[in-house]
């Protein structure tokens, strides 16, 4: 059988000086792109014919399985991350197969209970094996995004993600013309040199990390998680804090770790889709299309009694004391 190919794309309050948060009114949640759940008993799916692993980083992977039920085949997807993943998928190049259901769609893959655990199976498609005496072939392409599309932020003042004594400007802010559009609409880039300590802007649990990427550039092939080093942290409101372009082999936390506000995470770098060394930070979650992300505006605690939306070109001096590391899971 032809192997499938996936398109890899992925606080504590401020010492009593934070101003009161405005009243929060949660917006209506988006409907989940639900697909049929696979039976919890693997034997009910039939005989496992093939398993393919893709979108693998520290914290989990996605698995795509084919099960046989007589002359029928069932395409199943599983998520081994402790965070939901939404995928947009397409089956094509069917050889000796006839589709019994749609050959494309969007699926919400529920999280595993722990990083690397076994998430529940989701049925993507059912296929008829036309001639069981001959091999069948198919190709599965997908795009994936971390996060629950229903997550929405609550008001919060994020810390500057670097240590006291350092001052950096916002190189690219909200709606930045270079790359902060669409999925990155409310991201900010801090103009910091390689090897700047990167601290957690908010407490949470580490969901996914990657530290093996090398090199940078601005060609389209570099716009995915595989080519950049990153840390993704889930906050208590379900949103994700995304720290990108980190230095190779510099990540100091692992999936499953609980991290405190201002806990060291990694060193900044210049990896992936990047034209200069910097730290990219945003608050986000997956959109319901499996291709894009929802990027949320946020505010920074830029001084003991000042919280503001980050401004392009503004220079911010870190002022909060680094927290002691939290314990792991």
Tab-separated table of N, CA, C and O in Angstrom, residues 197-198 231 249-254 257 263-267:
chain	number	residue	atom	x	y	z
A	197	UNK	N	17.050	34.591	26.830
A	197	UNK	CA	16.151	33.703	27.583
A	197	UNK	C	14.690	34.038	27.325
A	197	UNK	O	14.290	35.201	27.389
A	198	UNK	N	13.911	33.016	27.018
A	198	UNK	CA	12.477	33.174	26.773
A	198	UNK	C	11.733	32.651	27.995
A	198	UNK	O	11.931	31.499	28.411
A	231	UNK	N	7.508	26.284	21.539
A	231	UNK	CA	6.863	25.770	22.742
A	231	UNK	C	5.415	26.234	22.684
A	231	UNK	O	5.139	27.407	22.406
A	249	UNK	N	17.875	23.097	19.979
A	249	UNK	CA	18.277	22.361	21.189
A	249	UNK	C	18.239	23.218	22.454
A	249	UNK	O	18.928	22.906	23.435
A	250	UNK	N	17.434	24.278	22.465
A	250	UNK	CA	17.429	25.178	23.618
A	250	UNK	C	16.198	25.030	24.506
A	250	UNK	O	16.120	25.670	25.558
A	251	UNK	N	15.224	24.214	24.111
A	251	UNK	CA	13.981	24.109	24.872
A	251	UNK	C	14.254	23.399	26.201
A	251	UNK	O	14.850	22.320	26.232
A	252	UNK	N	13.802	23.996	27.294
A	252	UNK	CA	14.096	23.499	28.641
A	252	UNK	C	12.908	22.821	29.312
A	252	UNK	O	13.021	22.358	30.451
A	253	UNK	N	11.769	22.767	28.650
A	253	UNK	CA	10.576	22.145	29.228
A	253	UNK	C	10.111	21.028	28.312
A	253	UNK	O	10.503	20.954	27.145
A	254	UNK	N	9.253	20.176	28.870
A	254	UNK	CA	8.731	19.055	28.095
A	254	UNK	C	7.211	19.041	28.184
A	254	UNK	O	6.604	19.576	29.115
A	257	UNK	N	4.696	19.313	31.410
A	257	UNK	CA	5.183	20.137	32.514
A	257	UNK	C	4.206	21.259	32.838
A	257	UNK	O	3.673	21.911	31.931
A	263	UNK	N	8.584	31.472	34.146
A	263	UNK	CA	9.517	30.345	34.183
A	263	UNK	C	10.281	30.271	32.864
A	263	UNK	O	9.694	30.406	31.790
A	264	UNK	N	11.598	30.024	32.879
A	264	UNK	CA	12.359	29.879	31.635
A	264	UNK	C	11.854	28.711	30.791
A	264	UNK	O	11.602	27.626	31.300
A	265	UNK	N	11.723	28.966	29.481
A	265	UNK	CA	11.243	27.954	28.549
A	265	UNK	C	12.318	27.501	27.573
A	265	UNK	O	12.421	26.322	27.252
A	266	UNK	N	13.094	28.462	27.050
A	266	UNK	CA	14.037	28.174	25.964
A	266	UNK	C	14.878	29.412	25.730
A	266	UNK	O	14.844	30.378	26.515
A	267	UNK	N	15.638	29.399	24.629
A	267	UNK	CA	16.370	30.570	24.167
A	267	UNK	C	15.794	30.999	22.822
A	267	UNK	O	15.403	30.161	22.007
